[in-house]
PDB file of C-alpha atoms in Angstrom:
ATOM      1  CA  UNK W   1      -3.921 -17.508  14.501  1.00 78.00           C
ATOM      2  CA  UNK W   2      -0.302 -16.771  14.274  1.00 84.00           C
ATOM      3  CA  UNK W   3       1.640 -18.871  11.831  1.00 89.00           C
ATOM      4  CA  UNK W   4       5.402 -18.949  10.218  1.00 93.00           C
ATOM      5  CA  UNK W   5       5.941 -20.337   7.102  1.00 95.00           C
ATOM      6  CA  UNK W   6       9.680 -21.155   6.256  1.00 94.00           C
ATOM      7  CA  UNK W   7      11.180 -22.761   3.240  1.00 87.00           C
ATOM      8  CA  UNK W   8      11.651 -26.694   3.148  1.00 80.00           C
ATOM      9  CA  UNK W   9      15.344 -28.086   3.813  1.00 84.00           C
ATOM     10  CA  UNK W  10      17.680 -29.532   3.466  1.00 93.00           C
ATOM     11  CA  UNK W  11      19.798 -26.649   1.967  1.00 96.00           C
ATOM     12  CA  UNK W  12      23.151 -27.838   0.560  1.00 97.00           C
ATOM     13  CA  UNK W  13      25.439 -24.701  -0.608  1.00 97.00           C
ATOM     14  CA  UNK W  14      28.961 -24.735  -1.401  1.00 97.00           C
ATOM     15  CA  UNK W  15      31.575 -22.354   0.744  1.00 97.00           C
ATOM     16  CA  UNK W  16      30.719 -18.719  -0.417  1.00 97.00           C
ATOM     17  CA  UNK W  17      27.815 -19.107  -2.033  1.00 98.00           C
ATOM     18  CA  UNK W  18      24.860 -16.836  -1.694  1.00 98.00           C
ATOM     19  CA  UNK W  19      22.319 -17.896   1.287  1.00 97.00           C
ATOM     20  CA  UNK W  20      18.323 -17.066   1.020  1.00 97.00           C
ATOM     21  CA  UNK W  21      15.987 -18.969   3.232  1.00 97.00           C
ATOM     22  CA  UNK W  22      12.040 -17.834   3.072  1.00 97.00           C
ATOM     23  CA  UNK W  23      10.023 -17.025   5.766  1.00 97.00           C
ATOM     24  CA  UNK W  24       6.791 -15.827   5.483  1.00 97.00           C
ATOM     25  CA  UNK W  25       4.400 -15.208   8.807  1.00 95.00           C
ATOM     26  CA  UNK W  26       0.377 -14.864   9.305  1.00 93.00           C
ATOM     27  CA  UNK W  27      -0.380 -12.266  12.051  1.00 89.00           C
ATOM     28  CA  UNK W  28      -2.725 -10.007  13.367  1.00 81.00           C
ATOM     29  CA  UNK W  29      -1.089  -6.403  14.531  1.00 78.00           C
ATOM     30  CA  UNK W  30       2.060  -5.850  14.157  1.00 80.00           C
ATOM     31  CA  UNK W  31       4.626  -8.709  15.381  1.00 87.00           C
ATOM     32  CA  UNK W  32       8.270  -8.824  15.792  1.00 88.00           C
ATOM     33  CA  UNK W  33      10.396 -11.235  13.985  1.00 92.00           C
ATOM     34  CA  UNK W  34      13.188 -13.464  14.597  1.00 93.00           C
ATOM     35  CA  UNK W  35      15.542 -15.837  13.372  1.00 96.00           C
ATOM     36  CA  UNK W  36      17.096 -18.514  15.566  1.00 95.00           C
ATOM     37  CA  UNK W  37      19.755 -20.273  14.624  1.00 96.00           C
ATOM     38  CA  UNK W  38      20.541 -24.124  16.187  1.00 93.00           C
ATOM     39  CA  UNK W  39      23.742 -25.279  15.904  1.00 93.00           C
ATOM     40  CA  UNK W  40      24.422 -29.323  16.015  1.00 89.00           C
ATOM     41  CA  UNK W  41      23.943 -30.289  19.357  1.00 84.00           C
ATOM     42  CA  UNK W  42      23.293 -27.289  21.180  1.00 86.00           C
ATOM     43  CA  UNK W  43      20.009 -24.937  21.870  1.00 88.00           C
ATOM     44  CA  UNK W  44      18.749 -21.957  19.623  1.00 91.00           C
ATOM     45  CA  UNK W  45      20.439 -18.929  19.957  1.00 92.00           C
ATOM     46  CA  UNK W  46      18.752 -15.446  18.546  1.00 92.00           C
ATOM     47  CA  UNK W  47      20.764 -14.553  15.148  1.00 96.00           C
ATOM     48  CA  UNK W  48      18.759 -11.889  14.391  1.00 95.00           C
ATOM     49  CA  UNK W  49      15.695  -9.432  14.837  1.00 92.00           C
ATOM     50  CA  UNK W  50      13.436  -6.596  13.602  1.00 93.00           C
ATOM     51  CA  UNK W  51      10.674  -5.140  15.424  1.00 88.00           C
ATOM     52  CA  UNK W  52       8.847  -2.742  12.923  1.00 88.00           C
ATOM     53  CA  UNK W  53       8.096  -3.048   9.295  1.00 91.00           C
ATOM     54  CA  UNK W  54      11.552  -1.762   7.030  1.00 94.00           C
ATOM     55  CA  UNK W  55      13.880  -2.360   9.715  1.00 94.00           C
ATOM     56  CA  UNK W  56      16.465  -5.141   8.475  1.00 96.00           C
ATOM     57  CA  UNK W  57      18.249  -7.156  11.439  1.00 96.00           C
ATOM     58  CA  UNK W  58      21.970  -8.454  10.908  1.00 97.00           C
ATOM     59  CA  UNK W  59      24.679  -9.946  12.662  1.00 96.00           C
ATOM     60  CA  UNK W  60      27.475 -12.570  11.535  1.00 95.00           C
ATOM     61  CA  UNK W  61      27.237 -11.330   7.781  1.00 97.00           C
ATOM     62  CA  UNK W  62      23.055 -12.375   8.341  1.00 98.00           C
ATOM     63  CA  UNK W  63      20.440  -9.900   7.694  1.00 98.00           C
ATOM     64  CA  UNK W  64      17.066 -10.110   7.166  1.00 98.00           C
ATOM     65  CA  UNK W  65      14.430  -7.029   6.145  1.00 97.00           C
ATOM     66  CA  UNK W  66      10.829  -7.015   7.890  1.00 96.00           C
ATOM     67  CA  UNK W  67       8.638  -6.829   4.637  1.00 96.00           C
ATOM     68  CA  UNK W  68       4.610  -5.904   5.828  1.00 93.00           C
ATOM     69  CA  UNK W  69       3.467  -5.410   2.229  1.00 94.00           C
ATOM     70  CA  UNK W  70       4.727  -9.339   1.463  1.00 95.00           C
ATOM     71  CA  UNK W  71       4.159 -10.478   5.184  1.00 95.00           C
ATOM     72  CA  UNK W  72       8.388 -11.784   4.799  1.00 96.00           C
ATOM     73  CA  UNK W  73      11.377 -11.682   6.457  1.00 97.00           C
ATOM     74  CA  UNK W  74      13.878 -13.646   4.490  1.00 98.00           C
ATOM     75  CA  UNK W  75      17.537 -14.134   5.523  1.00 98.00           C
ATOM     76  CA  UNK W  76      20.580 -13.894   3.642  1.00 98.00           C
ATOM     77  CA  UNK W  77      24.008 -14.060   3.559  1.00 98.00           C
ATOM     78  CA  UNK W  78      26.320 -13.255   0.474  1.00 97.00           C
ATOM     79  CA  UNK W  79      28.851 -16.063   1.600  1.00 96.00           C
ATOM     80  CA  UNK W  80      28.262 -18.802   4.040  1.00 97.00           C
ATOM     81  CA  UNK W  81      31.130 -20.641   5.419  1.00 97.00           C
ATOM     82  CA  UNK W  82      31.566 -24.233   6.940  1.00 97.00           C
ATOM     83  CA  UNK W  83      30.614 -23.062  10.043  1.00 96.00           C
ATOM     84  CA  UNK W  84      27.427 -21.511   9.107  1.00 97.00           C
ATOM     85  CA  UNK W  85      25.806 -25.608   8.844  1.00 97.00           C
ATOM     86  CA  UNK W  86      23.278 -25.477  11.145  1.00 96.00           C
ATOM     87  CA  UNK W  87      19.156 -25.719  11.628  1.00 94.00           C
ATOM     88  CA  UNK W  88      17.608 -22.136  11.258  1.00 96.00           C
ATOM     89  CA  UNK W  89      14.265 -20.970  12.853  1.00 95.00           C
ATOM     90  CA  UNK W  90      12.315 -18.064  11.653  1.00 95.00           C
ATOM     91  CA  UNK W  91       9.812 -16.860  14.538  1.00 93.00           C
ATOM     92  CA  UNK W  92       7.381 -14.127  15.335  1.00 90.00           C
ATOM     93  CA  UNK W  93       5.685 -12.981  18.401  1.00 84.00           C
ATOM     94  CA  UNK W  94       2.573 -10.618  18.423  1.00 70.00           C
ATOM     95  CA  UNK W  95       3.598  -8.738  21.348  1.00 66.00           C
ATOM     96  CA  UNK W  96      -0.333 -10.143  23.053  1.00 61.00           C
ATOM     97  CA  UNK W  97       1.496 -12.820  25.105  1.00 60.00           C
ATOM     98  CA  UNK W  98       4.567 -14.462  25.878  1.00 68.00           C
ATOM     99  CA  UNK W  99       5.294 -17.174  23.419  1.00 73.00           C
ATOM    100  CA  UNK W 100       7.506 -16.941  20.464  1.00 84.00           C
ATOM    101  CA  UNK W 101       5.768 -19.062  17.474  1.00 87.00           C
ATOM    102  CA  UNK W 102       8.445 -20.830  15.232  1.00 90.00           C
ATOM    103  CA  UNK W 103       8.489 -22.385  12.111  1.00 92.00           C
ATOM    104  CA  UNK W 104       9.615 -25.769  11.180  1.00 92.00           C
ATOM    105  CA  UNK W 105      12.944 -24.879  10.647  1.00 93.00           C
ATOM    106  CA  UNK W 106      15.544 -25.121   7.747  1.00 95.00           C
ATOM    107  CA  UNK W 107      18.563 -27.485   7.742  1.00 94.00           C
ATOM    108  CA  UNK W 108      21.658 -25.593   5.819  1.00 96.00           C
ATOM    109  CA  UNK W 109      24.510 -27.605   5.294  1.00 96.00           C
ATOM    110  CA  UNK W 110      27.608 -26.140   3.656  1.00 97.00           C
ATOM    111  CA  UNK W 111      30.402 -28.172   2.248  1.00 97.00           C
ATOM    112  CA  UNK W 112      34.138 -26.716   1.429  1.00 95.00           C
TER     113      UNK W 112
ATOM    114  CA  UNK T   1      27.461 -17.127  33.926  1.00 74.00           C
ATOM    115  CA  UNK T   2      26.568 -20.789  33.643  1.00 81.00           C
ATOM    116  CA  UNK T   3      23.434 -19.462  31.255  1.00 92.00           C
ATOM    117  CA  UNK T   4      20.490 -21.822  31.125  1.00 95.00           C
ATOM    118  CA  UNK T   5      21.339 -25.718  32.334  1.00 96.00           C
ATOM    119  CA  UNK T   6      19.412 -28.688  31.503  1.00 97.00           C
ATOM    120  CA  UNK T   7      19.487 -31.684  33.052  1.00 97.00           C
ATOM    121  CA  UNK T   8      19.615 -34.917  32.007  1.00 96.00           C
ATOM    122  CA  UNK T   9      21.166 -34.666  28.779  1.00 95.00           C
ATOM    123  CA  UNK T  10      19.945 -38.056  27.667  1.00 96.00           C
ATOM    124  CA  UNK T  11      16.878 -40.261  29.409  1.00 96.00           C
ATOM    125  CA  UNK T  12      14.822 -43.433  28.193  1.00 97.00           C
ATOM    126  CA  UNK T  13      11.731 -44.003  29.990  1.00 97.00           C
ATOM    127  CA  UNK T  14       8.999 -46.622  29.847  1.00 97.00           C
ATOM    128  CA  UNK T  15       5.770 -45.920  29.496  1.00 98.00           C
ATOM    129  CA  UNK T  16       3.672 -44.831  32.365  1.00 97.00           C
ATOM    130  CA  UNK T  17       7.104 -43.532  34.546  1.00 97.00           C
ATOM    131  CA  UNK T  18       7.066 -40.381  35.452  1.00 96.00           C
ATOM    132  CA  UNK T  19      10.189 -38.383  35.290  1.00 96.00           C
ATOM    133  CA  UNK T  20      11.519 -34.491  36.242  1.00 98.00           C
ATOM    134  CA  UNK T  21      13.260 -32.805  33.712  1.00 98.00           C
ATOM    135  CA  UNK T  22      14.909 -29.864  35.395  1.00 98.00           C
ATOM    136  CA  UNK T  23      16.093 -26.414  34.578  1.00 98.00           C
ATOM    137  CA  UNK T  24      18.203 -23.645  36.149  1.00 98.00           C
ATOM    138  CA  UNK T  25      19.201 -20.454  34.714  1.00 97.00           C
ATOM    139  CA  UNK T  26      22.144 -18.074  36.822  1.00 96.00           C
ATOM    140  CA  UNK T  27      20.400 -14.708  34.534  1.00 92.00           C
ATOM    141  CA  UNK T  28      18.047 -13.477  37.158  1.00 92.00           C
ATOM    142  CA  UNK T  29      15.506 -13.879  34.221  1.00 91.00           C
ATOM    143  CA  UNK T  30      11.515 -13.549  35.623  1.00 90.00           C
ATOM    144  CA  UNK T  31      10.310 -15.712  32.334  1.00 90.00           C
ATOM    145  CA  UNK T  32      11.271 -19.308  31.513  1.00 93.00           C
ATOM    146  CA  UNK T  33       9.463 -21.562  29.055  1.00 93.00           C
ATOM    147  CA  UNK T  34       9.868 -25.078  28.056  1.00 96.00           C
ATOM    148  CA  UNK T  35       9.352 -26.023  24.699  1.00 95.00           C
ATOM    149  CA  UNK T  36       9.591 -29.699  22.598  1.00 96.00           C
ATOM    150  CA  UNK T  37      11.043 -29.931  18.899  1.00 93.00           C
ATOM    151  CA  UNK T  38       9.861 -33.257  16.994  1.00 91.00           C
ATOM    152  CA  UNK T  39      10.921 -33.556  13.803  1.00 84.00           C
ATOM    153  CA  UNK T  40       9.009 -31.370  11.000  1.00 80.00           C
ATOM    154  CA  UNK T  41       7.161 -29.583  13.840  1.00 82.00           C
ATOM    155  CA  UNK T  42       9.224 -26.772  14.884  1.00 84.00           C
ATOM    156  CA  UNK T  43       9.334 -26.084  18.563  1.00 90.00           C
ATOM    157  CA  UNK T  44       6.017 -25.846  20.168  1.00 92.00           C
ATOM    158  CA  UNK T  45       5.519 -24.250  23.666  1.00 92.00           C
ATOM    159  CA  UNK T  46       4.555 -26.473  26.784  1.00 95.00           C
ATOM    160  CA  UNK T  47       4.705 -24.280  29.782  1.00 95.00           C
ATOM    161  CA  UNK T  48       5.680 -21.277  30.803  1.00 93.00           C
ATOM    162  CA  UNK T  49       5.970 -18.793  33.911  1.00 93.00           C
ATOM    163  CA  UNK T  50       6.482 -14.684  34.315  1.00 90.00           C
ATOM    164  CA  UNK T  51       7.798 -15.193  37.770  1.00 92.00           C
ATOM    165  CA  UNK T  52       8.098 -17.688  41.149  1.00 94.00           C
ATOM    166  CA  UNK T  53       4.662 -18.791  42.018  1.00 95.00           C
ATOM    167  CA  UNK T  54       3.242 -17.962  38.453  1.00 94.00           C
ATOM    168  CA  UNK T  55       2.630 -20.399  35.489  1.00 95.00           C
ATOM    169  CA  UNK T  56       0.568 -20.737  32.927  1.00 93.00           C
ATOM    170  CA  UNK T  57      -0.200 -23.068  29.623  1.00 93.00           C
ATOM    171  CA  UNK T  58       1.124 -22.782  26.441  1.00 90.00           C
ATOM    172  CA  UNK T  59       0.452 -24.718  23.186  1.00 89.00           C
ATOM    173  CA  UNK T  60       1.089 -28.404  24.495  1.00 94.00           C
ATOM    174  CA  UNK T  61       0.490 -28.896  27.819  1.00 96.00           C
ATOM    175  CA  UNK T  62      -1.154 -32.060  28.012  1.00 96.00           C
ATOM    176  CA  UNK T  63       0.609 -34.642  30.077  1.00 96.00           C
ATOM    177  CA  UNK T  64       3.203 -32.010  31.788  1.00 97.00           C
ATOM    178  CA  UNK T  65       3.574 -30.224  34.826  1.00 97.00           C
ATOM    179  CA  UNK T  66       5.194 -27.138  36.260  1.00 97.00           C
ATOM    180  CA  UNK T  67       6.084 -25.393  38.773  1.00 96.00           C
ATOM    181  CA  UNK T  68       8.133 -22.140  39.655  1.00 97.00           C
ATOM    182  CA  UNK T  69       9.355 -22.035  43.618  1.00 97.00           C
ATOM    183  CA  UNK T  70      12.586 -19.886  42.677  1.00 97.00           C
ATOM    184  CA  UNK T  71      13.110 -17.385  40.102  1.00 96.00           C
ATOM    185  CA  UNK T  72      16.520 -19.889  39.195  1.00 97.00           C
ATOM    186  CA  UNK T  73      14.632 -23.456  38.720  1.00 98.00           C
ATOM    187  CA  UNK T  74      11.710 -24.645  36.470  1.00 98.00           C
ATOM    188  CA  UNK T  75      11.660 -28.075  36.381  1.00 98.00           C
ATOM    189  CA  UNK T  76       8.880 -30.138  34.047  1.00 98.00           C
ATOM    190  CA  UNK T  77       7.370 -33.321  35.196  1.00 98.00           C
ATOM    191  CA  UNK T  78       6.282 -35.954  33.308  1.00 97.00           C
ATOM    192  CA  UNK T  79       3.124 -37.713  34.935  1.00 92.00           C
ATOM    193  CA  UNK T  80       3.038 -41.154  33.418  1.00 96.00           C
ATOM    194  CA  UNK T  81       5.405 -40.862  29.965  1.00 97.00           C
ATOM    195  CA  UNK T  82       3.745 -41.701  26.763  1.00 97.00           C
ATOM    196  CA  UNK T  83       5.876 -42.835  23.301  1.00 97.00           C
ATOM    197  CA  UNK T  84       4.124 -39.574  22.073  1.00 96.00           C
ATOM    198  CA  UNK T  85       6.797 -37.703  24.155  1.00 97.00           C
ATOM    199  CA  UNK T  86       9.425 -38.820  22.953  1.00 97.00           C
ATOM    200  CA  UNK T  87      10.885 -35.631  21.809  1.00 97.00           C
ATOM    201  CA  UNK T  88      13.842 -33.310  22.637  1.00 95.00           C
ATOM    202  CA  UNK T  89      13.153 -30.809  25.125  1.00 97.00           C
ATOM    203  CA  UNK T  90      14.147 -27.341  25.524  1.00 95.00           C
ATOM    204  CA  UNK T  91      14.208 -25.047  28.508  1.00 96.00           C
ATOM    205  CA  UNK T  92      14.730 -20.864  27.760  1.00 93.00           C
ATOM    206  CA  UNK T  93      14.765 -18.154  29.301  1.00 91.00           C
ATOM    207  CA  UNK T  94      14.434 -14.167  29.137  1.00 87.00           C
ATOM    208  CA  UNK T  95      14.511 -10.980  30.984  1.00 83.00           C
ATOM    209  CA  UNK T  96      10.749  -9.180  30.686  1.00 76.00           C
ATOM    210  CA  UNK T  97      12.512  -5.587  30.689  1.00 71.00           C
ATOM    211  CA  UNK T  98      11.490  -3.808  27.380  1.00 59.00           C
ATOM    212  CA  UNK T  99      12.759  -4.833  24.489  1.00 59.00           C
ATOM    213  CA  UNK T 100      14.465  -7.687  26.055  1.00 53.00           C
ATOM    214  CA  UNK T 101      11.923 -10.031  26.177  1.00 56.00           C
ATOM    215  CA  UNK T 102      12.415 -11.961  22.786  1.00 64.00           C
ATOM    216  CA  UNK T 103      16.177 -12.515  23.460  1.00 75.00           C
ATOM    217  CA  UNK T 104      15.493 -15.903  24.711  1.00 84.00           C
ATOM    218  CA  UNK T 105      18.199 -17.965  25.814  1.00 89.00           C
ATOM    219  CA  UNK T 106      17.894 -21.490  25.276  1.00 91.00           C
ATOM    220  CA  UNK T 107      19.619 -24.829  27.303  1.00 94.00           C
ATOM    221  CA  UNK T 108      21.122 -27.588  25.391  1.00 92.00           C
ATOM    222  CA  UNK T 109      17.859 -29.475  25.496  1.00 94.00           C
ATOM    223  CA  UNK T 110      16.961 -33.054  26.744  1.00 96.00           C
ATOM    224  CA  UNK T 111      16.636 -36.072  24.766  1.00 95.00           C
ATOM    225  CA  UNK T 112      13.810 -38.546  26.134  1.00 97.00           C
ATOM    226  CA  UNK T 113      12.602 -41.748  24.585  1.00 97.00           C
ATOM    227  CA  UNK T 114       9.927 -43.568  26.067  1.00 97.00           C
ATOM    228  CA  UNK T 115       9.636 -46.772  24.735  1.00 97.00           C
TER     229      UNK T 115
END
């Protein structure tokens, strides 16, 4: 079956360092990928996406590359800010049915 | 746009009550989902539906009901709560146009214990 694989938290960076998180996935086909980011209190909101292998996904100073010959799709940022603390979900769907399969999630926590 | 609305925010429950948790989205989306996140799990799908009238299971069904009258409302029933639900719970939802789907948009979630 479908699985995501992310990196264990808790993350601890200071303000502008360099952000990786790993996410790996087990699919069949060819799914889409996602990253969902949760901030404190509040639901997951889509941060990013890719929907074919090469294509990289960005937005806030994320980005992420869909990599089929490694089966990743890591995110990065070159400098995370206060405001970038927050739980972050890497997900995939196969495109065969409705539901989005997540992984555990990472915890990033960045102090001034 | 009011987005996706959960109600309550916060509910403790004993065992064997049963309980609605509802859900109302202002987006004209056809699919809504509800999912639970426990700790070290991720979020794991309970129910979902394409449309009024339509619903079907997802990962973790047990012990939950839906049902879909309006396109706006998707409330989730608890039969007779169980401490193994104690969990937050998150309602989303998402237009099924191409290329739309995967933008879900997610409520602020409901915290149940049920001691």
């Amino acid at each position: 079956g479908n699985s995501v694989t992310q990196m264990e938290g808790p993350v601890t960076l200071s303000e502008e360092a360099f952000l990786t998180i790993n996410c790996t996935y087990t699919a069949t086909g060819y799914p889409s990928l996602f990253w969902y980011v949760q901030y404190p209190g509040e639901g997951l909101q889509l941060l990013l996406k890719a929907t074919k292998a090469d294509d990289k996904g960005s937005n806030k100073g994320f980005e992420a590359t869909y990599r089929k010959e490694t089966t990743s799709f890591h995110l990065e940022k070159g400098s995370v800010q206060v405001s970038d603390s927050a739980v972050y979900f890497c997900a995939l769907s196969d495109g065969s049915g409705y539901a989005l399969n997540f992984g555990k999630g990472t915890s990033l926590l960045v102090t001034p | 746009n009011a987005g996706v609305t959960q109600t309550p925010k916060f509910q403790v429950l004993k065992t064997g009550q049963s309980m609605t948790l509802q859900c109302a989205q202002d987006m004209n989306h056809e699919y809504m989902s509800w999912y639970r996140q426990d700790p070290g799990m991720g979020l794991r799908l309970i129910h979902y539906s394409v449309g009024a009238g339509i619903t079907d299971q997802g990962e973790v069904p047990n012990g939950y009901n839906v049902s879909r009258s309006t396109t706006e409302d998707f409330p989730l029933r608890l039969l007779s709560a169980a401490p193994s639900q104690t969990s937050v719970y998150f309602c989303a939802s998402s237009s099924l146009l191409a290329g739309d789907f995967h933008e879900q948009y997610f409520g602020p979630g409901t915290r149940l214990t049920v001691t």
